[in-house]
Backbone as a printed PyTorch tensor [residue, N CA C, xyz], in Angstrom:
tensor([[[  1.0320,  -1.1570,  -0.2620],
         [ -0.3320,   0.3600,  -0.1300],
         [  0.6960,   1.0190,  -0.0080]],

        [[  0.3460,   1.8980,  -0.7060],
         [  1.1840,   3.5060,  -0.6920],
         [  1.6180,   4.2660,   0.5490]],

        [[  2.5030,   4.9010,   1.1740],
         [  3.0980,   5.3930,   2.1640],
         [  1.8760,   6.4540,   2.1100]],

        [[  1.8310,   7.0820,   1.4150],
         [  1.0240,   8.5030,   1.8090],
         [ -0.5640,   7.6100,   2.2850]],

        [[ -1.4210,   6.9500,   1.3160],
         [ -2.4160,   6.4480,   1.5950],
         [ -2.5500,   5.7180,   3.1920]],

        [[ -1.1500,   4.6050,   3.3380],
         [ -0.9670,   4.2690,   4.7340],
         [ -0.8610,   5.2390,   5.9680]],

        [[ -0.7040,   6.2860,   5.5990],
         [  0.0000,   7.1900,   6.6430],
         [ -1.5390,   8.2470,   6.9790]],

        [[ -2.2020,   8.5670,   5.8950],
         [ -3.8840,   9.3240,   6.0940],
         [ -4.4320,   8.1860,   7.0330]],

        [[ -4.9210,   6.9140,   6.5190],
         [ -5.6680,   6.0350,   7.1100],
         [ -5.0380,   5.5520,   8.3070]],

        [[ -3.6470,   5.4900,   8.8920],
         [ -3.4720,   5.0210,   9.7910],
         [ -4.3270,   5.2270,  11.3620]],

        [[ -4.4500,   6.5740,  11.4640],
         [ -5.0890,   6.8570,  12.6600],
         [ -6.7200,   6.8170,  12.3170]],

        [[ -7.6220,   6.5000,  11.4100],
         [ -8.5320,   6.2760,  11.1280],
         [ -9.1410,   4.7120,  11.1480]],

        [[ -8.3130,   3.5120,  10.6320],
         [ -8.9810,   2.5790,  10.7150],
         [ -8.0240,   1.6730,  11.7650]],

        [[ -8.8890,   0.5400,  11.9310],
         [ -8.3940,  -0.6030,  13.1990],
         [ -7.3410,  -1.3490,  12.2410]],

        [[ -6.5310,  -2.1070,  12.6350],
         [ -5.4180,  -2.9950,  12.5090],
         [ -6.8160,  -3.9690,  11.1170]],

        [[ -8.0110,  -4.4080,  11.3990],
         [ -8.5500,  -4.9180,  10.4860],
         [ -8.7620,  -4.2660,   9.0740]],

        [[ -9.1470,  -3.2150,   9.5620],
         [ -9.4830,  -2.0570,   8.3310],
         [ -8.2910,  -1.7530,   7.5380]],

        [[ -7.2580,  -1.6790,   8.0210],
         [ -5.9070,  -1.5610,   7.6040],
         [ -5.7350,  -2.5310,   6.3570]],

        [[ -5.6150,  -3.9500,   6.9830],
         [ -5.6840,  -5.5480,   6.3360],
         [ -6.2100,  -5.4100,   5.3090]],

        [[ -7.7240,  -5.1190,   5.0800],
         [ -8.6110,  -5.2270,   4.4170],
         [ -7.7780,  -4.1290,   3.5330]],

        [[ -7.8010,  -2.8260,   3.3950],
         [ -7.7780,  -1.8070,   2.5740],
         [ -6.3140,  -2.6580,   1.8270]],

        [[ -5.1970,  -2.9220,   2.6330],
         [ -4.3500,  -3.1770,   2.2750],
         [ -4.4560,  -4.4180,   0.7520]],

        [[ -5.2080,  -5.5940,   1.2670],
         [ -5.6900,  -6.5370,   0.2460],
         [ -6.1450,  -6.3110,  -0.6190]],

        [[ -7.1060,  -4.5530,  -0.4060],
         [ -7.8870,  -4.3590,  -1.8000],
         [ -6.9450,  -3.8770,  -2.4820]],

        [[ -6.0770,  -3.1320,  -2.0780],
         [ -4.6170,  -2.0720,  -3.1900],
         [ -4.1480,  -3.2380,  -3.5580]],

        [[ -3.4400,  -4.0530,  -3.0190],
         [ -2.6100,  -5.2840,  -3.6340],
         [ -3.1350,  -6.0800,  -4.7100]],

        [[ -4.8680,  -6.3320,  -4.6880],
         [ -5.6630,  -7.0660,  -5.2120],
         [ -5.5900,  -6.3320,  -6.7050]],

        [[ -6.3430,  -4.9860,  -6.4820],
         [ -6.8560,  -4.1720,  -7.4460],
         [ -6.0660,  -2.9500,  -7.9900]],

        [[ -5.0430,  -2.6000,  -7.5510],
         [ -4.0600,  -1.5340,  -8.3840],
         [ -3.8370,  -1.5710,  -9.3290]],

        [[ -3.1100,  -2.8180, -10.2220],
         [ -3.0080,  -2.6050, -11.2530],
         [ -4.1970,  -2.5010, -12.4430]],

        [[ -5.0690,  -2.8540, -12.3400],
         [ -6.3190,  -2.6060, -12.9990],
         [ -6.7260,  -0.7400, -12.8820]],

        [[ -7.0230,  -0.5550, -11.5760],
         [ -7.3970,   0.6780, -11.7370],
         [ -6.2720,   1.6230, -12.1180]],

        [[ -4.8830,   1.5660, -12.0690],
         [ -3.9320,   2.3580, -12.0160],
         [ -3.5840,   2.1600, -13.3310]],

        [[ -4.2170,   1.1490, -14.4460],
         [ -4.2850,   1.0920, -15.9290],
         [ -5.2030,   2.3900, -16.4480]],

        [[ -6.6210,   1.6470, -15.6050],
         [ -8.0610,   2.8690, -16.0810],
         [ -7.0650,   4.2790, -15.5180]],

        [[ -6.7910,   4.5200, -14.8980],
         [ -6.4360,   6.0810, -14.2510],
         [ -5.6030,   6.8070, -15.5620]],

        [[ -4.1930,   6.0010, -16.0950],
         [ -3.2730,   6.1640, -16.3640],
         [ -3.9260,   6.2690, -17.7610]],

        [[ -5.2890,   5.5480, -18.2270],
         [ -5.7090,   5.8390, -19.6260],
         [ -6.6690,   7.4820, -19.5850]],

        [[ -7.1660,   7.4830, -18.4060],
         [ -8.2500,   8.8730, -18.2190],
         [ -7.0350,   9.7760, -17.9500]],

        [[ -6.1830,   9.8890, -17.3510],
         [ -5.1430,  11.0840, -16.7960],
         [ -4.2200,  11.2010, -18.2050]],

        [[ -3.7960,  12.6130, -17.8110],
         [ -2.6230,  13.2290, -18.8680],
         [ -1.3140,  12.5360, -18.7830]],

        [[ -0.9890,  11.8070, -17.2760],
         [  0.2290,  11.6420, -17.1350],
         [  0.3650,  10.4070, -15.7650]],

        [[  1.7440,   9.8170, -15.7770],
         [  1.7410,   8.5430, -14.7640],
         [  1.4710,   9.1390, -13.2670]],

        [[  2.1210,  10.7980, -13.4540],
         [  1.7370,  11.2300, -12.1280],
         [  0.3350,  11.5000, -11.5460]],

        [[ -0.3350,  12.2450, -12.5300],
         [ -1.5790,  12.3190, -12.2070],
         [ -2.3730,  10.9380, -12.1560]],

        [[ -2.0020,   9.7600, -12.9720],
         [ -2.8880,   8.4000, -12.5250],
         [ -2.6240,   8.1920, -11.5140]],

        [[ -1.0560,   8.3160, -10.6540],
         [ -1.0150,   7.7250,  -9.2910],
         [ -1.5830,   8.8140,  -8.1740]],

        [[ -1.8420,  10.0450,  -8.4710],
         [ -2.8780,  10.7370,  -7.7240],
         [ -4.1050,  10.0770,  -7.4650]],

        [[ -4.7400,   9.9400,  -8.8690],
         [ -5.8040,   9.1160,  -8.9320],
         [ -6.4250,   7.8630,  -8.2890]],

        [[ -5.1560,   7.1940,  -8.3610],
         [ -5.2290,   5.6990,  -7.6450],
         [ -4.9460,   6.2710,  -6.2360]],

        [[ -3.9850,   7.0790,  -5.6450],
         [ -3.9130,   7.1960,  -4.3300],
         [ -5.5290,   7.6710,  -3.9910]],

        [[ -6.2690,   8.6380,  -4.5640],
         [ -7.0860,   9.1270,  -3.9130],
         [ -8.4680,   8.2710,  -3.7150]],

        [[ -8.4780,   7.0510,  -4.8350],
         [ -9.4040,   6.5520,  -4.9440],
         [ -9.1690,   5.2330,  -3.5230]],

        [[ -8.2140,   5.3580,  -3.2370],
         [ -8.1500,   4.2590,  -2.0900],
         [ -8.0550,   4.8210,  -0.6900]],

        [[ -7.7840,   6.6010,  -0.7010],
         [ -7.9780,   7.0300,   0.5110],
         [ -9.8560,   6.9870,   0.4930]],

        [[-10.3530,   7.4780,  -0.5860],
         [-12.0070,   7.4100,  -0.6020],
         [-12.5510,   6.1390,   0.0770]],

        [[-11.9450,   5.0540,  -0.7040],
         [-12.5320,   3.5040,  -0.5310],
         [-11.8290,   3.3390,   1.4730]],

        [[-10.7920,   3.8930,   1.9360],
         [-10.3920,   3.6180,   3.1950],
         [-11.5220,   4.1300,   4.2330]],

        [[-12.1050,   5.3750,   3.5390],
         [-13.4240,   6.4220,   4.6340],
         [-14.4110,   5.4840,   4.4440]],

        [[-14.6520,   5.1200,   3.3620],
         [-16.0110,   4.2090,   3.2390],
         [-16.0240,   2.6480,   3.3640]],

        [[-14.7070,   2.2490,   3.9960],
         [-14.5460,   0.9760,   3.7670],
         [-15.9950,   0.2540,   4.6550]],

        [[-16.6430,   0.4210,   5.7270],
         [-17.8810,  -0.1780,   6.3510],
         [-18.9050,  -0.4910,   5.0910]],

        [[-18.8100,   0.3350,   3.8570],
         [-20.1080,  -0.1930,   3.0140],
         [-19.3200,  -0.4450,   1.7470]],

        [[-17.8720,  -0.4550,   1.5530],
         [-17.3000,  -1.1400,   0.4330],
         [-17.5570,  -2.2800,   0.4100]],

        [[-18.1030,  -3.0580,  -0.7630],
         [-18.5630,  -4.2070,  -1.0870],
         [-17.4010,  -4.9550,  -1.0040]],

        [[-17.5990,  -6.4560,  -0.3430],
         [-16.5690,  -7.3080,  -0.7270],
         [-16.2750,  -8.5180,  -1.8370]],

        [[-14.8850,  -9.0680,  -2.0880],
         [-14.9540,  -9.7960,  -3.2490],
         [-15.0670,  -9.0340,  -4.5640]],

        [[-15.6960,  -9.7840,  -5.2140],
         [-15.6590,  -9.1330,  -6.7920],
         [-16.5020,  -7.9730,  -7.0980]],

        [[-17.4030,  -7.7980,  -5.9790],
         [-18.0340,  -6.5640,  -5.9630],
         [-17.4750,  -5.2310,  -5.6190]],

        [[-16.2400,  -5.3700,  -5.3050],
         [-15.4700,  -4.1790,  -4.6520],
         [-14.8060,  -3.2140,  -6.1050]],

        [[-14.6460,  -4.2460,  -6.7790],
         [-14.0540,  -3.5610,  -8.0580],
         [-14.8870,  -2.5470,  -8.8230]],

        [[-16.3160,  -2.5630,  -8.9620],
         [-17.2290,  -1.7060,  -9.4600],
         [-16.8640,  -0.5780,  -8.7890]],

        [[-17.2740,  -0.7380,  -7.0290],
         [-17.2490,   0.4140,  -6.2120],
         [-16.2020,   1.0940,  -6.4740]],

        [[-14.7220,   0.8360,  -6.5250],
         [-13.0840,   1.6140,  -6.9200],
         [-13.7510,   1.9740,  -8.0970]],

        [[-13.6340,   1.5200,  -9.2700],
         [-13.9710,   1.6700, -10.2280],
         [-15.0380,   3.4340, -10.6210]],

        [[-16.2060,   3.1520,  -9.5810],
         [-16.7820,   4.8980,  -9.4470],
         [-16.2540,   5.8410,  -8.7390]],

        [[-15.5020,   5.1510,  -7.7940],
         [-14.3410,   6.2700,  -6.9720],
         [-13.7460,   6.6930,  -8.5100]],

        [[-13.2630,   6.1660,  -8.8410],
         [-12.0070,   6.3760,  -9.9000],
         [-12.9520,   7.3230, -10.9250]],

        [[-13.8690,   6.9530, -11.4420],
         [-14.3520,   7.5780, -12.2330],
         [-14.7650,   8.8960, -11.8530]],

        [[-15.6570,   8.8510, -10.7380],
         [-16.0070,  10.4250, -10.0720],
         [-14.6790,  11.4490, -10.0290]],

        [[-13.6720,  10.7650,  -9.4540],
         [-12.4360,  11.7740,  -9.5890],
         [-11.9590,  11.9020, -10.6780]],

        [[-12.1350,  11.2160, -11.7350],
         [-11.5100,  11.9420, -12.8850],
         [-12.9730,  12.9590, -13.7150]],

        [[-13.9730,  13.1680, -12.6930],
         [-15.1680,  14.3170, -13.9560],
         [-14.5500,  14.9300, -12.7360]],

        [[-14.4960,  15.1170, -11.4840],
         [-13.8120,  15.7480, -10.7150],
         [-12.5940,  16.7250, -11.5270]],

        [[-12.0050,  16.0180, -11.7140],
         [-10.3460,  16.4550, -12.6220],
         [-10.9560,  17.4830, -13.6200]],

        [[-11.6530,  16.5470, -14.0960],
         [-12.2510,  17.4510, -15.7290],
         [-12.8500,  19.0600, -15.3440]],

        [[-13.5080,  18.8740, -14.3260],
         [-13.9430,  19.9530, -13.8660],
         [-13.2610,  20.8180, -13.7890]],

        [[-12.4220,  20.5960, -12.8220],
         [-11.0710,  21.4180, -12.0680],
         [-10.1390,  22.0270, -13.3380]],

        [[-10.2030,  21.3300, -14.4690],
         [ -9.2790,  21.5000, -15.3980],
         [ -9.8280,  22.5680, -16.5560]],

        [[-11.1150,  22.6010, -16.2980],
         [-12.2210,  23.4110, -17.3480],
         [-11.8960,  25.0380, -16.3090]],

        [[-12.0720,  24.6390, -15.1500],
         [-11.9970,  26.3940, -14.6790],
         [-10.7830,  26.6830, -14.6370]],

        [[ -9.4100,  25.7520, -14.3070],
         [ -8.0340,  26.4620, -14.8270],
         [ -7.5610,  26.8100, -15.9690]],

        [[ -8.4180,  26.0540, -16.8950],
         [ -8.6040,  26.4420, -18.1520],
         [ -8.9320,  27.8850, -18.4300]],

        [[-10.2770,  28.2470, -18.0650],
         [-10.8720,  29.3780, -18.1820],
         [-10.1320,  30.5780, -16.8950]],

        [[ -9.1460,  30.3860, -16.5190],
         [ -8.7600,  30.9300, -15.5170],
         [ -7.4340,  31.5260, -16.2320]],

        [[ -6.5240,  30.5780, -16.8380],
         [ -5.7080,  31.0790, -17.2390],
         [ -5.6450,  31.7620, -18.6030]],

        [[ -7.0630,  31.2700, -19.2490],
         [ -7.2920,  32.2360, -20.3330],
         [ -7.6450,  33.7260, -20.0250]],

        [[ -8.3830,  34.2800, -18.6690],
         [ -8.7170,  35.5080, -18.2970],
         [ -6.9740,  35.9280, -18.3200]],

        [[ -6.2870,  35.1900, -17.4780],
         [ -4.9120,  36.2420, -17.1650],
         [ -4.2630,  36.3010, -18.5830]],

        [[ -4.0490,  35.0590, -19.6530],
         [ -3.3950,  35.5750, -20.6460],
         [ -3.9890,  36.2640, -21.7370]],

        [[ -5.1960,  36.8710, -21.3080],
         [ -5.7090,  38.2580, -21.9720],
         [ -5.2340,  39.2780, -21.6090]],

        [[ -4.3700,  39.3140, -20.8620],
         [ -4.0920,  40.3690, -20.1160],
         [ -2.5350,  40.5150, -20.4340]],

        [[ -1.9270,  39.5300, -20.9740],
         [ -0.6460,  39.5950, -21.3560],
         [ -0.2180,  40.1810, -22.3830]],

        [[  0.9550,  40.9260, -22.4390],
         [  1.1250,  41.7370, -23.4010],
         [  2.3560,  41.6990, -23.7740]],

        [[  2.9640,  42.3050, -24.8050],
         [  4.3880,  42.7690, -24.9510],
         [  5.2110,  43.7270, -23.7430]],

        [[  4.0630,  44.4050, -23.5780],
         [  5.0240,  45.6460, -22.3480],
         [  4.9550,  45.0250, -20.9390]],

        [[  6.2980,  45.0560, -20.4720],
         [  6.4640,  44.4340, -19.3560],
         [  6.0100,  44.9080, -18.2630]],

        [[  5.2000,  46.5810, -18.2830],
         [  4.3390,  46.8730, -17.0330],
         [  2.9400,  46.3960, -17.2650]],

        [[  2.1740,  45.7560, -18.2240],
         [  0.7980,  45.0230, -18.2380],
         [  1.2230,  43.8450, -17.6040]],

        [[  2.6060,  43.4330, -17.8190],
         [  2.5990,  41.8440, -17.1960],
         [  2.7190,  42.1940, -15.7930]],

        [[  3.2590,  43.0380, -15.2490],
         [  3.3730,  43.3700, -13.9780],
         [  1.9160,  43.9410, -13.4850]],

        [[  1.1130,  44.3860, -13.9740],
         [  0.1710,  44.7760, -13.3430],
         [ -0.7750,  43.8440, -13.3880]],

        [[ -0.4310,  42.6630, -14.2630],
         [ -1.5690,  41.8070, -14.5320],
         [ -1.4020,  40.8340, -13.1810]],

        [[  0.0370,  40.3420, -13.1040],
         [  0.0750,  39.6250, -11.8150],
         [  0.1150,  40.1470, -10.4830]],

        [[  0.1880,  41.4610, -10.5160],
         [ -0.0270,  41.8880,  -9.5240],
         [ -1.8150,  41.9830,  -8.6850]],

        [[ -2.5790,  42.1360, -10.0650],
         [ -4.2000,  42.5570,  -9.8380],
         [ -3.9410,  40.7990,  -9.5780]],

        [[ -3.4590,  39.4330, -10.0990],
         [ -3.8430,  38.3120,  -9.7680],
         [ -3.6010,  37.9100,  -8.4410]],

        [[ -2.1500,  38.4740,  -8.1070],
         [ -1.8610,  38.4700,  -6.3180],
         [ -2.3420,  39.0300,  -5.5490]],

        [[ -3.5680,  40.0840,  -5.9240],
         [ -4.0860,  40.9140,  -4.6320],
         [ -5.3180,  40.2090,  -4.7910]],

        [[ -5.7310,  39.4910,  -5.8360],
         [ -7.0280,  38.9370,  -5.1020],
         [ -6.7830,  37.8060,  -4.8200]],

        [[ -5.8210,  37.1120,  -5.2860],
         [ -5.1880,  35.7360,  -4.4830],
         [ -5.3940,  36.2420,  -2.8430]],

        [[ -4.7150,  37.4400,  -2.3920],
         [ -4.2830,  37.9820,  -0.9620],
         [ -6.1400,  38.2020,  -0.1310]],

        [[ -6.6650,  38.0480,  -1.1730],
         [ -8.2510,  38.8090,  -0.0590],
         [ -8.6590,  37.3070,  -0.1080]],

        [[ -8.7140,  36.1190,  -0.3900],
         [ -9.0210,  34.8880,   0.2400],
         [ -8.7660,  34.6420,   2.0760]],

        [[ -9.8670,  33.6830,   2.3380],
         [ -9.3600,  33.4440,   3.3720],
         [ -7.9970,  32.4600,   3.5130]],

        [[ -7.5050,  32.3750,   4.6620],
         [ -6.0680,  31.7350,   4.7630],
         [ -6.2280,  30.4180,   4.2060]],

        [[ -6.6770,  29.8590,   4.8630],
         [ -6.9620,  28.3040,   4.4380],
         [ -7.2490,  27.8730,   2.5840]],

        [[ -7.8730,  29.0320,   2.3190],
         [ -8.3190,  28.9000,   0.5350],
         [ -7.1160,  29.5670,   0.0600]],

        [[ -6.4030,  30.3460,   0.3640],
         [ -5.0520,  31.1550,  -0.0510],
         [ -4.1710,  30.1420,  -0.0510]],

        [[ -3.8070,  29.3840,   1.0440],
         [ -2.7820,  28.4080,   1.2780],
         [ -2.8440,  27.2620,   0.2980]],

        [[ -4.5000,  26.9840,   0.1360],
         [ -4.5170,  25.9300,  -0.6750],
         [ -4.0080,  26.0540,  -2.5970]],

        [[ -4.5790,  27.6260,  -2.4560],
         [ -4.1640,  27.9660,  -4.0680],
         [ -3.0230,  28.0420,  -4.2880]],

        [[ -2.2270,  28.7260,  -3.3810],
         [ -0.7520,  28.6010,  -3.7880],
         [ -0.0740,  27.3730,  -3.5640]],

        [[ -0.5930,  26.2830,  -2.7500],
         [  0.1290,  24.8520,  -2.9470],
         [ -0.3930,  24.3310,  -4.1900]],

        [[ -1.3880,  24.5870,  -4.2970],
         [ -1.6810,  23.5340,  -5.9170],
         [ -1.5390,  24.1450,  -7.0860]],

        [[ -2.0750,  25.4970,  -7.0560],
         [ -1.4400,  25.9690,  -8.4500],
         [ -0.1900,  26.6070,  -8.7210]],

        [[  0.3490,  26.8140,  -7.5880],
         [  1.8340,  27.4480,  -7.7340],
         [  3.0650,  26.4790,  -7.4780]],

        [[  2.6360,  25.7730,  -6.6620],
         [  3.4530,  24.4880,  -6.2870],
         [  3.3160,  23.6710,  -6.7080]],

        [[  2.0860,  23.4400,  -7.0750],
         [  2.0110,  22.2090,  -7.9430],
         [  1.8590,  20.8240,  -7.3580]],

        [[  1.1650,  20.7210,  -6.0480],
         [  0.8080,  19.9610,  -5.0810],
         [ -0.4710,  19.4770,  -5.3260]],

        [[ -0.2900,  17.8840,  -5.1780],
         [ -1.9010,  17.4540,  -4.8700],
         [ -2.6700,  17.5890,  -4.2870]],

        [[ -4.0830,  17.0160,  -4.2600],
         [ -4.8990,  17.6720,  -3.0280],
         [ -4.7140,  16.7930,  -1.7610]],

        [[ -4.2090,  15.3830,  -2.1480],
         [ -3.7460,  14.5090,  -1.2280],
         [ -2.5750,  14.5690,  -0.4770]],

        [[ -1.5960,  15.6700,  -0.9260],
         [ -0.2590,  16.3740,  -0.2160],
         [ -0.8990,  17.4510,   0.4170]],

        [[ -1.8340,  18.1950,  -0.1560],
         [ -2.0890,  19.3160,   0.6060],
         [ -2.9510,  18.8310,   1.7350]],

        [[ -3.5210,  18.1030,   1.3370],
         [ -4.9580,  17.5020,   3.1530],
         [ -3.8800,  17.2830,   3.6320]],

        [[ -2.9800,  16.1600,   3.4670],
         [ -1.6620,  15.4760,   4.4530],
         [ -0.9760,  16.8450,   5.3800]],

        [[ -0.6490,  17.8820,   4.3620],
         [  0.2120,  18.7550,   5.0230],
         [ -0.4340,  19.8000,   5.6640]],

        [[ -1.8480,  20.1840,   5.3780],
         [ -3.2180,  21.2130,   6.3480],
         [ -3.3250,  20.1850,   7.4900]],

        [[ -3.3350,  18.7270,   7.5230],
         [ -4.2210,  18.1860,   8.2430],
         [ -5.3680,  18.1540,   8.1370]],

        [[ -6.1570,  17.9830,   6.9270],
         [ -7.2500,  17.9940,   6.5010],
         [ -7.7460,  17.1190,   5.6130]],

        [[ -9.1920,  16.6030,   5.2750],
         [ -9.2270,  15.5010,   4.4030],
         [ -9.1670,  15.8130,   2.9880]],

        [[ -8.9150,  15.1300,   2.3610],
         [ -8.6730,  15.8600,   0.7600],
         [-10.1800,  16.2190,   0.5620]],

        [[-11.4350,  15.5740,   0.5740],
         [-12.4920,  16.4440,  -0.1640],
         [-12.6760,  18.1650,   0.8060]],

        [[-11.9670,  18.1890,   1.7490],
         [-12.2090,  19.5900,   2.4530],
         [-11.2200,  19.9370,   1.6590]],

        [[-10.1380,  19.7640,   1.4020],
         [ -8.7810,  20.3330,   0.1890],
         [ -9.7800,  20.7310,  -1.0730]],

        [[-10.4140,  20.0610,  -1.3290],
         [-10.7850,  19.9070,  -2.8070],
         [-11.9290,  20.8410,  -2.5520]],

        [[-12.7190,  20.9970,  -1.5990],
         [-14.1820,  22.1090,  -1.4580],
         [-13.4030,  23.2660,  -1.3490]],

        [[-12.2710,  23.3840,  -0.5020],
         [-11.9170,  25.0230,  -0.3170],
         [-11.0860,  25.4200,  -1.6030]],

        [[-10.1210,  24.3580,  -2.5280],
         [ -9.5600,  24.8600,  -3.6960],
         [-10.4070,  25.5140,  -4.5410]],

        [[-11.7890,  24.4880,  -4.9000],
         [-13.0600,  24.9720,  -5.7070],
         [-13.5290,  26.2070,  -5.2460]],

        [[-13.8450,  27.0530,  -4.0240],
         [-14.5030,  27.6060,  -3.7810],
         [-13.3840,  28.9020,  -3.9480]],

        [[-12.3610,  28.8230,  -3.6610],
         [-10.9330,  29.6660,  -4.1510],
         [-11.1110,  30.0810,  -5.3900]],

        [[-11.3580,  29.0120,  -6.5600],
         [-11.0000,  29.1270,  -7.9700],
         [-12.3240,  29.9480,  -8.1290]],

        [[-13.6330,  29.7400,  -7.5870],
         [-14.9290,  30.2820,  -7.9640],
         [-14.6940,  32.1770,  -7.3050]],

        [[-14.3500,  32.1750,  -6.4390],
         [-14.1120,  33.5270,  -5.8730],
         [-12.9620,  34.4930,  -7.0450]],

        [[-11.9710,  33.6980,  -6.9120],
         [-10.9210,  34.3610,  -7.9670],
         [-11.4870,  34.6710,  -9.5420]],

        [[-12.5410,  33.5380,  -9.9430],
         [-13.1360,  33.8170, -11.0130],
         [-14.1070,  34.7600, -11.2290]],

        [[-14.8600,  34.8500, -10.3020],
         [-15.5930,  36.0110,  -9.8780],
         [-15.2660,  37.6520,  -9.9010]],

        [[-13.8740,  37.6860,  -8.7960],
         [-12.9940,  38.8160,  -9.1950],
         [-12.4600,  39.0220, -10.1810]],

        [[-11.7110,  38.0890, -10.9320],
         [-11.0180,  38.5290, -12.0680],
         [-11.8320,  38.5570, -13.1940]],

        [[-13.2860,  38.3660, -13.4140],
         [-14.0710,  38.3340, -14.5460],
         [-13.9420,  39.9820, -14.9120]],

        [[-14.8010,  40.6880, -14.2570],
         [-14.7810,  42.2790, -14.5500],
         [-13.3250,  42.8510, -15.4100]],

        [[-12.1270,  42.4240, -14.4250],
         [-11.0660,  42.9550, -14.8650],
         [-10.7940,  42.6780, -16.4320]],

        [[-11.2410,  41.2000, -16.5340],
         [-10.6720,  40.1430, -18.1570],
         [-11.7730,  41.1400, -18.8570]],

        [[-12.9280,  41.5480, -18.3770],
         [-13.7030,  42.0570, -19.6860],
         [-13.3090,  43.6340, -19.8670]],

        [[-12.5220,  44.2530, -19.1410],
         [-11.8150,  45.5440, -19.2160],
         [-10.8930,  45.4110, -20.0180]],

        [[-10.2520,  44.6530, -20.3850],
         [ -8.9420,  44.2670, -21.3800],
         [ -9.2320,  44.4500, -22.2550]],

        [[-10.4420,  43.3750, -22.5000],
         [-10.7030,  43.0970, -24.3530],
         [-11.1720,  43.9680, -25.1550]],

        [[-10.4410,  44.0900, -26.5480],
         [-10.2220,  45.2660, -27.2630],
         [-12.0670,  45.2400, -27.8980]]])
């Protein structure tokens, strides 16, 4: 089992739960990794998806089916994660589109655009600000961020979603001003 997964679930599962999760990981991770690799853009994202799949499975171990019925459950988790990732990519693309529209050859305009984005980020609540910085600038995965901040990955994901929403709302009027 991945050390990140083991570290996160260590305090939440008893020995039997950890053993069951480890068995599920050993049995199903090759298939789930292949699926994640086909869905993701690169091996690193596939590993992140695989980790998050088993983290979620560990949190819902009581409702996780046994035997052959576990794999459809795990595939559903992976599918939902891929769908969430796609949504985030759409938001990130829109964000970068807004920022790129403000770019020009004039270094002063680039500095103004950068300062504008940073000033909007500075207005975010501290946790959302930290998550945006770790995820967007430091390129950390949500699982890593959750471990670093001592929160669950869905909580980190929610804060990132809210931060992006606030950034989009705050930057949209500024992007409209720059349109020719």
